[in-house]
Coordinates of C-alpha atoms and ligand atoms in Angstrom, one line a residue:
X217 CA 30.1 10.1 26.8
X218 CA 26.2 10.3 26.8
X219 CA 23.7 7.8 25.6
X220 CA 22.8 7.9 21.8
X221 CA 19.0 8.6 21.7
X222 CA 16.3 9.1 19.0
X223 CA 13.8 12.0 18.7
X224 CA 11.0 10.1 19.3
X225 CA 12.0 9.0 22.7
X226 CA 13.1 12.5 23.9
X227 CA 10.3 12.7 26.4
X228 CA 12.3 10.2 28.6
X229 CA 15.3 12.4 28.4
X230 CA 14.0 15.9 29.4
X231 CA 16.7 17.6 31.7
X232 CA 19.4 15.2 30.8
X233 CA 22.4 15.4 28.3
X234 CA 22.1 13.1 25.3
X235 CA 23.7 12.5 22.0
X236 CA 22.0 12.5 18.8
X237 CA 22.9 11.8 15.1
X238 CA 21.2 12.6 11.9
X239 CA 20.8 15.2 8.9
X240 CA 20.2 18.8 8.7
X241 CA 16.7 19.2 7.7
X242 CA 16.7 23.0 7.8
X243 CA 18.2 25.8 9.5
X244 CA 18.0 29.6 10.4
X245 CA 20.0 32.0 12.2
X246 CA 19.8 35.0 14.5
X247 CA 22.9 36.7 15.1
X248 CA 24.6 34.6 17.9
X249 CA 22.2 31.7 17.7
X250 CA 21.9 29.0 15.0
X251 CA 18.6 27.0 14.9
X252 CA 19.5 23.7 13.4
X253 CA 16.6 21.3 12.5
X254 CA 17.9 17.7 12.9
X255 CA 16.1 15.0 11.1
X256 CA 17.1 11.3 12.7
X257 CA 14.3 9.1 10.8
X258 CA 12.1 9.2 13.7
X259 CA 11.2 12.9 13.9
X260 CA 12.4 16.4 13.8
X261 CA 14.2 18.4 16.6
X262 CA 15.3 22.1 17.1
X263 CA 18.9 22.2 18.0
X264 CA 19.9 25.6 19.5
X265 CA 23.5 26.4 18.9
X266 CA 24.6 29.4 21.1
X267 CA 27.8 31.1 20.3
X268 CA 28.7 31.2 23.8
X269 CA 28.2 27.4 24.3
X270 CA 30.3 25.8 21.6
X271 CA 34.0 26.3 20.3
X272 CA 34.3 28.6 17.4
X273 CA 34.9 25.9 15.2
X274 CA 31.7 24.3 16.0
X275 CA 29.9 27.5 15.6
X276 CA 31.5 27.8 12.0
X277 CA 30.3 24.2 11.2
X278 CA 26.9 25.1 12.4
X279 CA 27.1 28.3 10.0
X280 CA 28.5 26.5 6.9
X281 CA 26.7 23.1 7.1
X282 CA 24.2 22.7 4.0
X283 CA 20.9 21.0 3.8
X284 CA 21.1 17.3 4.5
X285 CA 24.6 17.4 6.1
X286 CA 25.2 14.6 8.5
X287 CA 26.1 15.5 12.0
X288 CA 26.3 14.5 15.6
X289 CA 25.2 16.7 18.4
X290 CA 25.4 16.6 22.3
X291 CA 23.3 18.6 24.5
X292 CA 20.5 19.2 26.9
X293 CA 16.8 18.3 26.4
X294 CA 14.5 20.9 27.2
X295 CA 10.6 20.9 26.9
X296 CA 9.3 23.6 24.3
X297 CA 6.0 23.5 23.5
X298 CA 6.3 25.7 20.6
X299 CA 9.0 23.6 18.9
X300 CA 8.2 20.9 16.4
X301 CA 7.9 17.7 18.5
X302 CA 7.3 19.5 21.8
X303 CA 11.3 19.5 22.6
X304 CA 14.5 21.2 21.8
X305 CA 18.3 20.7 22.3
X306 CA 20.5 23.1 24.0
X307 CA 23.7 22.1 22.0
X308 CA 27.0 21.6 23.9
X309 CA 29.0 20.0 21.1
X310 CA 28.7 19.5 17.6
X311 CA 30.3 17.3 15.3
X312 CA 30.1 17.1 11.4
X313 CA 30.0 13.7 10.0
X314 CA 29.6 14.3 6.1
X315 CA 28.9 17.5 4.3
X316 CA 26.3 18.1 1.8
X317 CA 25.8 21.2 -0.5
X318 CA 23.5 21.9 -3.1
X319 CA 20.9 19.4 -2.1
X320 CA 18.7 19.1 -5.1
X321 CA 15.3 19.0 -3.0
X322 CA 15.0 22.5 -1.5
X323 CA 11.8 23.7 0.5
X324 CA 10.5 25.4 -2.7
X325 CA 8.0 23.5 -4.6
X326 CA 9.1 21.0 -7.4
X327 CA 7.4 19.2 -10.2
X328 CA 6.4 15.8 -9.8
X329 CA 8.8 14.4 -12.5
X330 CA 11.7 16.1 -10.7
X331 CA 10.7 14.6 -7.6
X332 CA 10.2 11.1 -8.8
X333 CA 13.7 11.3 -10.7
X334 CA 14.8 12.1 -7.2
X335 CA 12.9 9.5 -5.4
X336 CA 15.9 8.0 -3.5
X337 CA 16.2 11.6 -2.0
X338 CA 12.4 12.6 -1.9
X339 CA 12.1 9.7 0.6
X340 CA 13.6 12.0 3.2
X341 CA 10.8 14.6 3.3
X342 CA 8.4 14.7 6.0
X343 CA 5.4 13.9 3.8
X344 CA 7.1 11.0 2.3
X345 CA 8.4 9.5 5.5
X346 CA 4.7 9.7 6.9
X347 CA 3.4 7.8 4.0
X348 CA 6.1 5.2 4.5
X349 CA 5.4 4.9 8.2
X350 CA 1.6 4.4 7.5
X351 CA 2.3 1.9 4.9
X352 CA 4.4 -0.1 7.4
X353 CA 1.5 0.1 9.9
X354 CA -1.0 -1.1 7.3
X355 CA 1.3 -4.1 6.6
X356 CA 1.4 -4.9 10.2
X357 CA -2.3 -4.7 10.7
X358 CA -2.9 -6.8 7.7
X359 CA -0.5 -9.6 9.1
X360 CA -1.9 -9.1 12.5
X361 CA -5.5 -9.3 11.3
X362 CA -4.8 -12.8 9.6
X363 CA -2.4 -14.3 12.2
X364 CA -4.9 -13.7 14.9
X365 CA -7.6 -15.5 13.0
X366 CA -6.1 -18.9 12.3
X367 CA -4.7 -18.0 8.9
X368 CA -1.4 -19.6 7.9
X369 CA 0.9 -17.3 5.8
X370 CA 1.6 -19.1 2.5
X371 CA 4.5 -17.5 0.3
X372 CA 3.6 -18.2 -3.5
X373 CA 6.1 -18.0 -6.2
X374 CA 6.8 -15.1 -8.4
X375 CA 8.1 -16.8 -11.4
X376 CA 5.1 -19.0 -12.7
X377 CA 4.3 -20.9 -15.9
X378 CA 0.5 -19.4 -16.1
X379 CA -1.3 -16.3 -16.3
X380 CA -4.0 -15.7 -13.6
X381 CA -5.8 -12.4 -14.5
X382 CA -5.8 -12.5 -18.3
X383 CA -2.9 -12.8 -20.8
X384 CA -2.7 -9.3 -21.8
X385 CA -0.8 -8.1 -18.8
X386 CA 1.8 -10.6 -18.3
X387 CA 5.5 -9.9 -18.0
X388 CA 7.4 -12.6 -20.1
X389 CA 10.7 -14.1 -19.5
X390 CA 12.7 -16.9 -20.9
X391 CA 13.3 -19.6 -18.2
X392 CA 16.4 -21.6 -19.0
X393 CA 15.5 -24.7 -21.4
X394 CA 12.0 -24.6 -20.0
X395 CA 10.5 -22.1 -22.4
X396 CA 8.4 -19.0 -21.2
X397 CA 7.8 -18.2 -17.7
X398 CA 5.8 -15.2 -16.4
X399 CA 6.2 -12.8 -13.3
X400 CA 3.1 -13.4 -11.2
X401 CA -0.1 -11.4 -11.5
X402 CA -1.4 -13.0 -8.3
X403 CA -0.7 -15.8 -5.9
X404 CA -4.3 -16.8 -5.7
X405 CA -4.1 -20.2 -7.7
X406 CA -1.2 -21.4 -5.3
X407 CA -3.0 -20.0 -2.2
X408 CA -6.0 -22.4 -3.3
X409 CA -3.7 -25.3 -3.0
X410 CA -2.5 -23.9 0.3
X411 CA -6.3 -23.7 1.5
X412 CA -6.9 -27.4 0.8
X413 CA -4.1 -28.0 3.0
X414 CA -4.3 -25.6 5.6
X415 CA -7.8 -24.4 5.7
X416 CA -7.2 -20.8 5.9
X417 CA -4.3 -19.2 4.3
X418 CA -3.0 -15.7 3.1
X419 CA -0.2 -14.9 0.6
X420 CA 1.2 -11.5 0.7
X421 CA 3.8 -10.2 -1.8
X422 CA 4.8 -8.3 -4.9
X423 CA 2.7 -9.0 -8.2
X424 CA 3.3 -7.8 -11.5
X425 CA 1.0 -6.4 -14.4
X426 CA 2.4 -5.0 -17.7
X427 CA -0.5 -2.5 -17.4
X428 CA -0.7 -0.2 -20.3
X429 CA -2.9 2.0 -18.2
X430 CA -1.3 5.3 -17.0
X431 CA -3.8 6.2 -14.3
X432 CA -3.3 7.3 -10.6
X433 CA -4.4 3.9 -9.6
X434 CA -2.0 1.5 -11.7
X435 CA 1.3 0.3 -11.1
X436 CA 3.2 -2.5 -12.9
X437 CA 4.9 -3.8 -9.7
X438 CA 2.4 -3.7 -6.6
X439 CA 1.8 -5.7 -3.5
X440 CA -1.3 -7.7 -2.9
X441 CA -2.4 -9.6 0.1
X442 CA -4.8 -12.8 -0.9
X443 CA -6.6 -14.8 1.8
X444 CA -8.1 -18.0 0.6
X445 CA -10.5 -20.1 2.8
X446 CA -11.9 -23.6 2.2
X447 CA -15.7 -24.1 2.7
X448 CA -16.1 -20.4 2.2
X449 CA -18.9 -19.1 -0.2
X450 CA -19.3 -15.4 -1.5
X451 CA -21.1 -14.2 1.5
X452 CA -18.5 -15.5 3.9
X453 CA -16.0 -14.0 1.7
X454 CA -17.8 -10.5 1.9
X455 CA -17.9 -10.7 5.7
X456 CA -14.2 -11.4 5.9
X457 CA -13.4 -8.5 3.5
X458 CA -15.6 -5.8 5.5
X459 CA -14.1 -7.0 8.8
X460 CA -10.8 -6.9 7.5
X461 CA -11.1 -3.4 6.0
X462 CA -12.6 -2.0 9.1
X463 CA -9.7 -3.5 11.2
X464 CA -6.9 -2.0 9.0
X465 CA -8.6 1.5 8.8
X466 CA -9.6 1.7 12.4
X467 CA -6.0 0.5 13.5
X468 CA -4.3 3.1 11.4
X469 CA -6.5 5.8 12.6
X470 CA -5.5 5.0 16.2
X471 CA -1.9 4.5 15.8
X472 CA -0.8 6.9 13.1
X473 CA -2.5 10.2 14.2
X474 CA 0.4 12.2 13.8
X475 CA 1.3 11.1 10.4
X476 CA -2.2 11.5 9.0
X477 CA -2.2 15.1 10.6
X478 CA 1.2 15.6 8.5
X479 CA -0.7 14.5 5.4
X480 CA -3.8 16.9 6.4
X481 CA -5.9 13.6 6.1
X482 CA -9.5 14.2 7.1
X483 CA -9.9 11.3 9.4
X484 CA -13.7 11.9 10.1
X485 CA -14.2 10.4 6.6
X486 CA -12.1 7.2 7.8
X487 CA -13.9 6.8 11.2
X488 CA -17.0 6.0 9.2
X489 CA -15.4 2.9 7.9
X490 CA -17.5 0.6 10.2
X491 CA -19.5 -2.6 9.3
X492 CA -21.6 -3.2 7.8
X493 CA -20.7 -2.1 4.4
X494 CA -23.4 -1.8 1.8
X495 CA -23.6 -4.7 -0.5
X496 CA -25.2 -4.2 -4.0
X497 CA -25.4 -6.3 -7.1
X498 CA -23.6 -5.4 -10.5
X499 CA -27.3 -4.8 -11.7
X500 CA -28.0 -2.4 -8.9
X501 CA -24.6 -0.7 -9.6
X502 CA -25.6 -0.2 -13.2
X503 CA -29.0 1.4 -12.1
X504 CA -27.0 3.8 -10.3
X505 CA -25.2 4.8 -13.2
X506 CA -28.2 5.4 -15.3
X507 CA -29.7 7.2 -12.5
X508 CA -26.7 9.6 -12.8
X509 CA -26.8 10.2 -16.4
X510 CA -24.3 7.4 -17.6
X511 CA -25.3 5.5 -20.7
X512 CA -23.8 2.3 -19.5
X513 CA -24.3 -1.0 -21.4
X514 CA -25.0 -4.0 -19.3
X515 CA -22.1 -6.5 -19.5
X516 CA -19.3 -3.8 -19.5
X517 CA -16.8 -3.5 -16.8
X518 CA -16.7 -0.5 -14.7
X519 CA -14.3 2.2 -15.4
X520 CA -12.7 4.4 -12.9
X521 CA -15.1 7.3 -13.4
X522 CA -18.1 4.7 -13.2
X523 CA -16.6 3.4 -9.7
X524 CA -16.4 6.8 -8.6
X525 CA -20.2 7.7 -9.1
X526 CA -20.9 4.3 -7.6
X527 CA -19.0 4.8 -4.5
X528 CA -20.0 8.4 -4.1
X529 CA -23.6 7.3 -3.2
X530 CA -22.0 5.7 0.2
X531 CA -19.9 7.1 3.2
X532 CA -18.0 3.9 3.4
X533 CA -16.7 1.0 1.1
X534 CA -19.4 -0.5 -1.1
X535 CA -19.3 -4.2 -2.3
X536 CA -20.4 -4.6 -5.7
X537 CA -21.2 -8.6 -6.2
X538 CA -22.3 -11.0 -9.2
X539 CA -20.6 -9.3 -12.2
X540 CA -21.2 -10.4 -15.8
X541 CA -18.9 -13.7 -16.0
X542 CA -17.6 -12.3 -19.4
X543 CA -15.5 -9.5 -17.7
X544 CA -14.1 -11.6 -15.0
X545 CA -11.4 -14.3 -14.8
X546 CA -11.8 -17.8 -15.7
X547 CA -11.5 -19.4 -12.2
X548 CA -14.7 -17.7 -10.8
X549 CA -17.7 -19.7 -10.2
X550 CA -21.0 -19.0 -12.0
X551 CA -24.1 -18.1 -10.1
X552 CA -26.3 -21.0 -9.9
X553 CA -29.3 -18.6 -10.1
X554 CA -28.0 -16.8 -13.3
X555 CA -25.1 -18.6 -15.0
X556 CA -24.4 -15.3 -17.0
X557 CA -23.0 -13.9 -13.6
X558 CA -19.9 -14.7 -11.5
X559 CA -19.8 -15.2 -7.9
X560 CA -17.3 -12.1 -8.0
X561 CA -17.1 -9.1 -5.5
X562 CA -15.2 -5.8 -5.8
X563 CA -14.9 -3.5 -3.1
X564 CA -14.9 0.0 -4.0
X565 CA -13.2 2.5 -1.5
X566 CA -14.8 6.0 -1.0
X567 CA -13.8 9.3 -2.1
X568 CA -13.0 8.2 -5.7
X569 CA -10.2 5.6 -4.7
X570 CA -12.0 3.0 -6.7
X571 CA -11.4 -0.9 -6.4
X572 CA -9.4 -1.9 -3.5
X573 CA -10.3 -5.5 -3.4
X574 CA -11.2 -8.0 -5.9
X575 CA -12.5 -11.5 -5.0
X576 CA -14.5 -14.4 -5.7
X577 CA -16.0 -17.8 -4.9
X578 CA -13.9 -20.0 -7.2
X579 CA -15.1 -22.8 -9.6
X580 CA -14.9 -26.0 -7.6
X581 CA -16.3 -28.5 -10.3
X582 CA -13.7 -30.2 -12.4
X583 CA -15.7 -30.2 -15.7
X584 CA -17.0 -26.5 -15.2
X585 CA -13.3 -25.5 -14.9
X586 CA -12.1 -27.1 -17.9
X587 CA -14.7 -25.6 -19.8
X588 CA -13.5 -22.1 -18.6
X589 CA -9.9 -22.9 -19.4
X590 CA -11.0 -23.6 -23.0
X591 CA -13.3 -20.7 -23.1
X592 CA -10.5 -18.2 -22.1
X593 CA -8.3 -19.7 -25.0
X594 CA -5.7 -21.0 -22.1
X595 CA -3.5 -23.9 -22.6
X596 CA -4.8 -26.8 -20.2
X597 CA -1.3 -28.3 -19.6
X598 CA 0.2 -25.7 -17.3
X599 CA -3.2 -25.9 -15.2
X600 CA -3.1 -29.6 -14.5
X601 CA -2.0 -29.1 -11.2
X602 CA -4.8 -26.6 -10.4
X603 CA -7.3 -29.0 -11.8
X604 CA -5.9 -31.8 -9.4
X605 CA -7.5 -29.5 -6.6
X606 CA -10.8 -30.3 -8.3
X607 CA -9.9 -34.0 -8.8
X608 CA -9.0 -34.7 -5.2
X609 CA -11.4 -33.6 -2.6
X610 CA -12.8 -30.4 -4.1
X611 CA -14.7 -28.1 -1.7
X612 CA -16.3 -24.5 -2.2
X613 CA -13.8 -22.0 -1.4
X614 CA -13.4 -18.3 -1.8
X615 CA -10.9 -15.8 -1.3
X616 CA -9.9 -11.9 -2.3
X617 CA -6.9 -9.8 -3.1
X618 CA -6.5 -6.4 -1.6
X619 CA -4.1 -4.0 -3.3
X620 CA -1.8 -2.5 -0.8
X621 CA -0.9 0.7 -2.7
X622 CA -4.5 1.6 -3.5
X623 CA -5.1 1.1 0.3
X624 CA -2.5 3.1 1.4
X625 CA -3.4 6.0 -1.1
X626 CA -6.9 5.9 0.4
X627 CA -6.2 5.7 4.0
X628 CA -3.3 8.5 3.4
X629 CA -5.7 10.6 1.2
X630 CA -3.1 11.2 -1.5
X631 CA -3.7 11.6 -5.1
X632 CA -1.7 8.9 -6.9
X633 CA -0.2 5.3 -6.1
X634 CA 3.3 6.4 -6.9
X635 CA 3.9 7.9 -3.6
X636 CA 2.6 5.0 -1.8
X637 CA 5.7 2.5 -2.4
X638 CA 9.0 3.3 -2.0
X639 CA 10.2 3.0 -5.7
X640 CA 7.3 3.0 -8.1
X641 CA 7.3 1.0 -11.2
X642 CA 4.9 2.2 -14.0
X643 CA 4.6 2.0 -17.8
X644 CA 7.1 4.9 -18.3
X645 CA 9.2 4.4 -15.3
X646 CA 11.5 1.9 -13.9
X647 CA 14.1 4.2 -12.2
X648 CA 15.6 5.1 -9.8
Ligands
4AD281 O1 -8.9 -7.6 -9.0 P1 -7.7 -8.3 -9.0 O2 -7.0 -8.4 -10.4 O3 -7.8 -9.8 -8.4 C1 -6.8 -10.7 -8.3 O4 -5.8 -10.7 -8.8 C2 -7.3 -11.9 -7.7 N1 -6.5 -13.1 -7.9 C3 -7.3 -11.7 -6.1 C4 -7.9 -12.9 -5.4 O5 -9.0 -13.3 -5.6 N2 -7.1 -13.5 -4.8 O6 -6.6 -7.5 -8.1 C5 -6.8 -7.5 -6.8 C6 -6.5 -6.1 -6.4 C7 -7.3 -4.9 -6.8 O7 -8.5 -4.6 -6.3 C8 -6.5 -3.9 -6.8 O8 -6.6 -3.1 -5.4 C9 -4.9 -4.4 -7.1 O9 -5.1 -5.7 -6.7 N3 -4.6 -3.9 -8.3 C10 -3.5 -3.1 -8.6 N4 -2.9 -2.1 -7.8 C11 -2.0 -1.3 -8.2 N5 -1.7 -1.5 -9.6 C12 -2.3 -2.4 -10.5 N6 -2.0 -2.3 -11.8 C13 -3.2 -3.2 -9.9 N7 -4.0 -4.2 -10.5 C14 -4.6 -4.7 -9.3
MG282 MG1 -10.3 -6.7 -10.3

């Protein structure tokens, strides 16, 4: 009897009898009527159980069922503008699937540690499902953007023989008889090989940093999308980054209005995220800090607080380019105008969300790159394959990496990256 339907599709079933399955989100009662709020993963629906319309047994079930009990209902779909979602169900039949009592997460406030300990259950909340849906939409927008612009997806390895972004944040493991291996910090070096084969590529997957930082922006396992393009210089790279960010943000505002509303996100701030983005040099960024009373020594890398001051000057993401080479990775090309500088760019998100993109033009000269590897005290042998890219038909090329979780946090307007990934990994937590 009756078709199984989902709450998100109820508009098509007004006036018809349907079957729904899900969990009890909340309930209240008023004498002979029980109001059960059903949660089915696609939305919430108020189900009205009227004593006269169901058996005594069914009414008893409605009465006793605890939060998050799973059940099946059959009933008539009605339009009800005052109900959440705009519809309600006039219940004709009710079946308990599995009882739940003393569900740990009640509608009252819980501390963050308690909630993260129960992350596997916390995911069921309205706020968390909104964030997860937005994350999914962002992932799809990222793929659509590159797929529709001639990029080929290149999956890069997670187990690697080298560091990419410095040796201080490497997760190490013993790899059979072959010695030490590391969880990748970035797919970039392999993406560069891909760009020499396919022209335009992107890699998109989990990356790992043994980060000692306990901040709202750091995870030890996070997702990064990294485009890499042959014959691109730093300016081309910045053009791509701003078009990309604009596309992702504008797509999410358009398609995920309801979820953003659930999160009480002020979307007027996101609407401003349109090209062109301001581009300032590191030197200009240092000037901004000085004007704002920060005693900032030239040559240092920006901390989170510095990034906030810089980005607060603008109403959209700001691209800071040409950093001191000393604070940047070994593979970055030096600025021919000033070899103290690297042809690097960081994109800082507005509203204090900090760096969401790090990118650069790559060193394409064999001798220079060998020199950089030595200067960074890296062993040359594991990089021989990477040096081959400079031995055989080297070309100028550039790319960047966008951190997915920081981007989700910014677009959702939430404080900490721990809520942007289903099961966060941080310095003090690897469970559940
Ligand atoms: O600036 P990063 O370290 O750049 C790279 O890894 C380059 N290889 C990318 C490239 O050019 N292909 O990291 C890129 C981005 C950062 O801007 C940030 O958004 C994110 O990755 N990120 C982190 N996100 C969460 N937790 C961490 N510990 C992160 N470290 C970097
Ligand atoms: Mg960076």
